[in-house]
mmCIF file of C-alpha atoms in Angstrom:
data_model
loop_
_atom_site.group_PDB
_atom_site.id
_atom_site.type_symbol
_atom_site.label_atom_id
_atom_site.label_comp_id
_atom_site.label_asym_id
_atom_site.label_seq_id
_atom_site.Cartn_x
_atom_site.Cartn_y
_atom_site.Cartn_z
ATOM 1 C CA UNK A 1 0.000 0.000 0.000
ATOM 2 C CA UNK A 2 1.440 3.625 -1.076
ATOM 3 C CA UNK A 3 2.115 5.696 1.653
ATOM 4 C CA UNK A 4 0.528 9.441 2.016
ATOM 5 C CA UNK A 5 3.594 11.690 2.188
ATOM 6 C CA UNK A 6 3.680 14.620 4.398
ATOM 7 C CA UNK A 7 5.858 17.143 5.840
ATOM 8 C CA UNK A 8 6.913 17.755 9.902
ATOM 9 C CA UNK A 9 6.973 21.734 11.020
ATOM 10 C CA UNK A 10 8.089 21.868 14.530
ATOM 11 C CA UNK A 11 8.727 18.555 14.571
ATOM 12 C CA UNK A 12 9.726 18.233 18.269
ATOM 13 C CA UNK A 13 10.471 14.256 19.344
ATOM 14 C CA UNK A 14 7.995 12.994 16.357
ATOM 15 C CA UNK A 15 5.073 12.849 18.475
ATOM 16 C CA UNK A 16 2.544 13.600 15.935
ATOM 17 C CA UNK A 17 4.728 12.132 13.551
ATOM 18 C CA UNK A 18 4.423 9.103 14.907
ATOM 19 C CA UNK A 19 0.623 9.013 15.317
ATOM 20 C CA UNK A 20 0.741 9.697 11.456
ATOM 21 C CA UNK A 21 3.581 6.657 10.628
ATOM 22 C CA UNK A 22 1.293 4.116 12.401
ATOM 23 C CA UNK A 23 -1.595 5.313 10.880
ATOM 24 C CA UNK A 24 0.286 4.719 7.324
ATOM 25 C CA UNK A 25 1.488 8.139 6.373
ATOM 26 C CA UNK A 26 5.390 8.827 5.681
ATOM 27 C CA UNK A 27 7.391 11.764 6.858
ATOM 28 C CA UNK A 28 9.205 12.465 4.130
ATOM 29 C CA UNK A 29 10.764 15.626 5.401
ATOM 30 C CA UNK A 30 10.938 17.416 8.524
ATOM 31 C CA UNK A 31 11.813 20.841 10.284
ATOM 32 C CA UNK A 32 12.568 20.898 13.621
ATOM 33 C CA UNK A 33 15.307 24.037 15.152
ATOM 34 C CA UNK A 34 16.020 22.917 18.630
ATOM 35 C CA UNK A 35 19.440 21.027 18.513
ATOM 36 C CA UNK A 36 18.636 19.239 22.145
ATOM 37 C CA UNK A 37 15.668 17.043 20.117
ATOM 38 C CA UNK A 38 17.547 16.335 17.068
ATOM 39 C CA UNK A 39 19.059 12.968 18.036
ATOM 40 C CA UNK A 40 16.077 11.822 19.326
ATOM 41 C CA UNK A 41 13.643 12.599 16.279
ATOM 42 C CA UNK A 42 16.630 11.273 13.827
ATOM 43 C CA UNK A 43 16.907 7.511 16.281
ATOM 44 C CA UNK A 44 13.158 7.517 15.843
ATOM 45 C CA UNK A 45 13.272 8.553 12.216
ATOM 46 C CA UNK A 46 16.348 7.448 10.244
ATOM 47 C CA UNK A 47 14.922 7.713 6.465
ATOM 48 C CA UNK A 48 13.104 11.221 7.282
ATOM 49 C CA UNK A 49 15.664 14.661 5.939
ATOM 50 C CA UNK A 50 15.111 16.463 9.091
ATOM 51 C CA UNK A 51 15.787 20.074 8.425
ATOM 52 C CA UNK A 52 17.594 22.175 11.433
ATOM 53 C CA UNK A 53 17.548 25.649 9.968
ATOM 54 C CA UNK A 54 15.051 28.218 11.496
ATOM 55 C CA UNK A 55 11.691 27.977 9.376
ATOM 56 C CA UNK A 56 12.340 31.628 9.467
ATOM 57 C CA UNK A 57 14.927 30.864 7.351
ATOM 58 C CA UNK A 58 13.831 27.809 4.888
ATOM 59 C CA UNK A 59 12.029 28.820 1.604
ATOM 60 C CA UNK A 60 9.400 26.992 0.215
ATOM 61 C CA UNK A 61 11.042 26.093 -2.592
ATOM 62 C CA UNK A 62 13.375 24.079 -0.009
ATOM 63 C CA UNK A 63 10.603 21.546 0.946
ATOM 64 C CA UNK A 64 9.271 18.722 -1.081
ATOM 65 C CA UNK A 65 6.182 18.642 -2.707
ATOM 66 C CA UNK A 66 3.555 16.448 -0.178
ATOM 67 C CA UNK A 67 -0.318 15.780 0.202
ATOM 68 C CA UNK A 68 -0.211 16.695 3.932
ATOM 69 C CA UNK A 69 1.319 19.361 6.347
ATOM 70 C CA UNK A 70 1.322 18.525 10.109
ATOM 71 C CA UNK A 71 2.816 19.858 13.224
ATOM 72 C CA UNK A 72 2.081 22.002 16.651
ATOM 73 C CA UNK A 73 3.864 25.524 16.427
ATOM 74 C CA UNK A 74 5.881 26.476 20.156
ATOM 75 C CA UNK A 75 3.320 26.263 22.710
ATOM 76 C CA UNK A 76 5.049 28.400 24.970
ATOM 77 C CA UNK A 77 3.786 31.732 24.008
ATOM 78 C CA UNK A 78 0.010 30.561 24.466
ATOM 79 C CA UNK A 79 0.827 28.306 27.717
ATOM 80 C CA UNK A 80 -1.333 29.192 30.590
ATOM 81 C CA UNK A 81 1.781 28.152 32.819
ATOM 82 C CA UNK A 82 3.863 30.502 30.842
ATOM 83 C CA UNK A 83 3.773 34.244 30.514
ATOM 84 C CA UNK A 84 1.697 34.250 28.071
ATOM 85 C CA UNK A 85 2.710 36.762 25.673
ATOM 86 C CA UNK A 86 0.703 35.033 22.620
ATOM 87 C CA UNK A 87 1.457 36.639 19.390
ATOM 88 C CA UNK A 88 3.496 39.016 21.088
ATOM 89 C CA UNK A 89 5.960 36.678 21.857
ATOM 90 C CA UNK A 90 8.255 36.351 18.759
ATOM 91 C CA UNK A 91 7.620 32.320 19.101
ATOM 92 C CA UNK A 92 3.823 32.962 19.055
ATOM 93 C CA UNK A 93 4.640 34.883 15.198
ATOM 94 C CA UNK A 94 6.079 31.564 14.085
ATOM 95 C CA UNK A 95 2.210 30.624 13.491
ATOM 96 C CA UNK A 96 2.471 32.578 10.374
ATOM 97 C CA UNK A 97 5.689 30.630 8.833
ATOM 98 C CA UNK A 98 3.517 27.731 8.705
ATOM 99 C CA UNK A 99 0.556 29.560 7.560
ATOM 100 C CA UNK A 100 3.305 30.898 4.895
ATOM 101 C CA UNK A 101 4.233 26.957 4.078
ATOM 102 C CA UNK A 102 0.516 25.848 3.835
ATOM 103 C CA UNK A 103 -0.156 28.398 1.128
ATOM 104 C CA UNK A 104 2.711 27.916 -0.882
ATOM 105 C CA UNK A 105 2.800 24.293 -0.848
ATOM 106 C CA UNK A 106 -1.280 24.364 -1.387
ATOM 107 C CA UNK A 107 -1.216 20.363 0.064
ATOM 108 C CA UNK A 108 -4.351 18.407 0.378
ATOM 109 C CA UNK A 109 -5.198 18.295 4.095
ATOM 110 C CA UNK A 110 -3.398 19.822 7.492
ATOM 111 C CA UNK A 111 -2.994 19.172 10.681
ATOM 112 C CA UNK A 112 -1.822 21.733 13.656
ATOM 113 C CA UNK A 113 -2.061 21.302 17.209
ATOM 114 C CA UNK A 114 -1.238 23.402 19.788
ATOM 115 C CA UNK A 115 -2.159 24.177 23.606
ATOM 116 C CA UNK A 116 -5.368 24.558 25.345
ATOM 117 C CA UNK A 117 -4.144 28.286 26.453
ATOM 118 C CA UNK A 118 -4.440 29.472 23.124
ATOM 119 C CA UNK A 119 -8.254 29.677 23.254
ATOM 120 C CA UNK A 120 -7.664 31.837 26.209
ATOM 121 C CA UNK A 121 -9.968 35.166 25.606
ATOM 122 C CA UNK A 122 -6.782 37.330 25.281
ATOM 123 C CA UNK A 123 -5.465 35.388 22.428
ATOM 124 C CA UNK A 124 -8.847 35.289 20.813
ATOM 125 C CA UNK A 125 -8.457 38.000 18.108
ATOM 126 C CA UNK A 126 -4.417 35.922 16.929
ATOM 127 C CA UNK A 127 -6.630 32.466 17.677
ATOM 128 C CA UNK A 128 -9.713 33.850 14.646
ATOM 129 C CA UNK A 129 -6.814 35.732 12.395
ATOM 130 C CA UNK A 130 -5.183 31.850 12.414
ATOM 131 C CA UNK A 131 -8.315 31.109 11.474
ATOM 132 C CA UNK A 132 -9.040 33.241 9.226
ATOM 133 C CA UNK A 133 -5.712 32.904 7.422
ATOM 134 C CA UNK A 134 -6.013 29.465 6.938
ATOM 135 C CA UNK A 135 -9.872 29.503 5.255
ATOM 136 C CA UNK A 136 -7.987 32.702 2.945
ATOM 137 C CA UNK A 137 -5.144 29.874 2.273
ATOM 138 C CA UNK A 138 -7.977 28.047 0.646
ATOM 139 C CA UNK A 139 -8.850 25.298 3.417
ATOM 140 C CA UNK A 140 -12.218 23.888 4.458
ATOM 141 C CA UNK A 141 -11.483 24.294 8.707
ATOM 142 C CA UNK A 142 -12.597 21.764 11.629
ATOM 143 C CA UNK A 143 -11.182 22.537 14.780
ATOM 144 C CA UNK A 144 -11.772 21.404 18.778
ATOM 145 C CA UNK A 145 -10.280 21.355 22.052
ATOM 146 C CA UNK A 146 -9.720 17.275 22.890
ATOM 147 C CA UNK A 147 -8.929 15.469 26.106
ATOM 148 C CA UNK A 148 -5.947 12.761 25.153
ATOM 149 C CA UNK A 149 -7.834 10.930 27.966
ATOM 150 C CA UNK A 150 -11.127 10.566 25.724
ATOM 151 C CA UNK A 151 -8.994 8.756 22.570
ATOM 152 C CA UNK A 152 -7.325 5.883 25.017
ATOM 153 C CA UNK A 153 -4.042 7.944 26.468
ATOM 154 C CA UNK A 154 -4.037 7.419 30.025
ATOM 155 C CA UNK A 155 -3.117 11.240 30.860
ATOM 156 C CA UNK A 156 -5.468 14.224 30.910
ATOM 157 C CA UNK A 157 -4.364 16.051 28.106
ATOM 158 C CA UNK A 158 -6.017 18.917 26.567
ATOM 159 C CA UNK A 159 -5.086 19.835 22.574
ATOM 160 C CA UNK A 160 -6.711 22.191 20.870
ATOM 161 C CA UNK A 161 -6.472 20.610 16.814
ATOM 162 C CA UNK A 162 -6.942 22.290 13.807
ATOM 163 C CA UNK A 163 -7.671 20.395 10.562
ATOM 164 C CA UNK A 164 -7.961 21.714 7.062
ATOM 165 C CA UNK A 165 -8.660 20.097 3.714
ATOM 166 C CA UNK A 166 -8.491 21.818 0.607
ATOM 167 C CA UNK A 167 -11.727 23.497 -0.956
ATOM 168 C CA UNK A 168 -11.137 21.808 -3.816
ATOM 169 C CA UNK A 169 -12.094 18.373 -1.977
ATOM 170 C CA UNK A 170 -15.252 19.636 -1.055
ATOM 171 C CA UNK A 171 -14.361 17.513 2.270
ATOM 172 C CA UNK A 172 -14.883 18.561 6.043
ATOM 173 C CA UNK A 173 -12.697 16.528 8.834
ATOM 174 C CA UNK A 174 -15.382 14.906 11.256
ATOM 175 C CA UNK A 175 -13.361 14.318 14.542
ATOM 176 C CA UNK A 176 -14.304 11.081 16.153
ATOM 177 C CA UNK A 177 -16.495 10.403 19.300
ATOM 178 C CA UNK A 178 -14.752 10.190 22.020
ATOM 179 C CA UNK A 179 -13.915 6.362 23.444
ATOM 180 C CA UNK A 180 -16.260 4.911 26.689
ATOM 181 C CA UNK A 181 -13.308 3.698 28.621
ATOM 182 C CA UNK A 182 -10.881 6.712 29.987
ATOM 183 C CA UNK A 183 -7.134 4.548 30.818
ATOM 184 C CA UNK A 184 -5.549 5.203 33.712
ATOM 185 C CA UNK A 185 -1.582 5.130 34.128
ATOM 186 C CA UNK A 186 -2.369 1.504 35.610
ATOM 187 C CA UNK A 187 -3.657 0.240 32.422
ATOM 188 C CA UNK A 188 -0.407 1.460 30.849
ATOM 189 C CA UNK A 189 1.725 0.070 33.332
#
């Protein structure tokens, strides 16, 4: 069975990555800036060009053509155990370079995730511009705060996810019901 390629921004450990791989995407390339998770996403990902430059810095043109984009943009400007700062925060702005990637690369779905904080009231008006920005990019939106707890992960875990097909798909992402059982770190153990 082909695989669906997509592309990593923010990459982290290969978290979402992961989720993707097992259910039968590829990585096929990958961005990810902090040096101290590079040897861990390359041991988990050996055949995946991770990509340590600054997405500041990487030009569109740079990435491989893909039929997905996923990955959760620094949480720390929209933490609620950080300061805060939102889109003030110049980690907050780096939103906008994958905004900037998801336009240019025009692939057929996305996938970003990011942290509960960032539906706090005074990051509403950068929350709706996201928005906004990514129905102008030409995406057909579905978004929701989940519980990790409610999709078997033994851990309370709040997400906010945002997922876009193209218009051109005439397709709207449907997220599913939530599971029955809620694991504990027992039934992990």
């Amino acid at each position: 069975m082909k695989k669906i390629k997509i592309i990593s921004l923010f990459s982290g450990a290969g978290g979402l990555d992961l989720g993707f791989e097992k259910a039968g995407f590829k990585t096929i390339w990958a961005n990810e800036y902090d040096k101290t998770i590079w040897e861990t996403f390359e041991t988990n990902f050996p055949n995946t060009k991770l990509d340590k430059r600054s997405i500041t810095d990487i030009s569109v043109n740079e990435i491989p053509e893909c039929e997905g984009i996923i990955g959760g943009p620094p949480c720390q400007s929209w933490s609620e155990a950080g300061a805060g700062r939102g889109i003030n925060d110049k980690r907050g702005k780096l939103f906008f370079d994958y905004i900037r990637i998801l336009k240019e690369k025009q692939p057929k779905f996305f996938l970003v995730e990011n942290v509960s904080g960032i539906l706090h009231p005074k990051h509403a008006q950068a929350f709706n511009n996201f928005l906004e920005q990514f129905k102008d990019a030409g995406y057909n939106l579905s978004w929701k705060l989940v519980d990790a707890n409610d999709y078997n992960v033994p851990e309370n875990r709040l997400r906010v996810i945002i997922v876009g097909y193209r218009n051109d798909l005439n397709k709207k992402f449907v997220f599913p019901e939530p599971c029955q059982y809620k694991p504990v770190l027992k039934d992990a153990i």
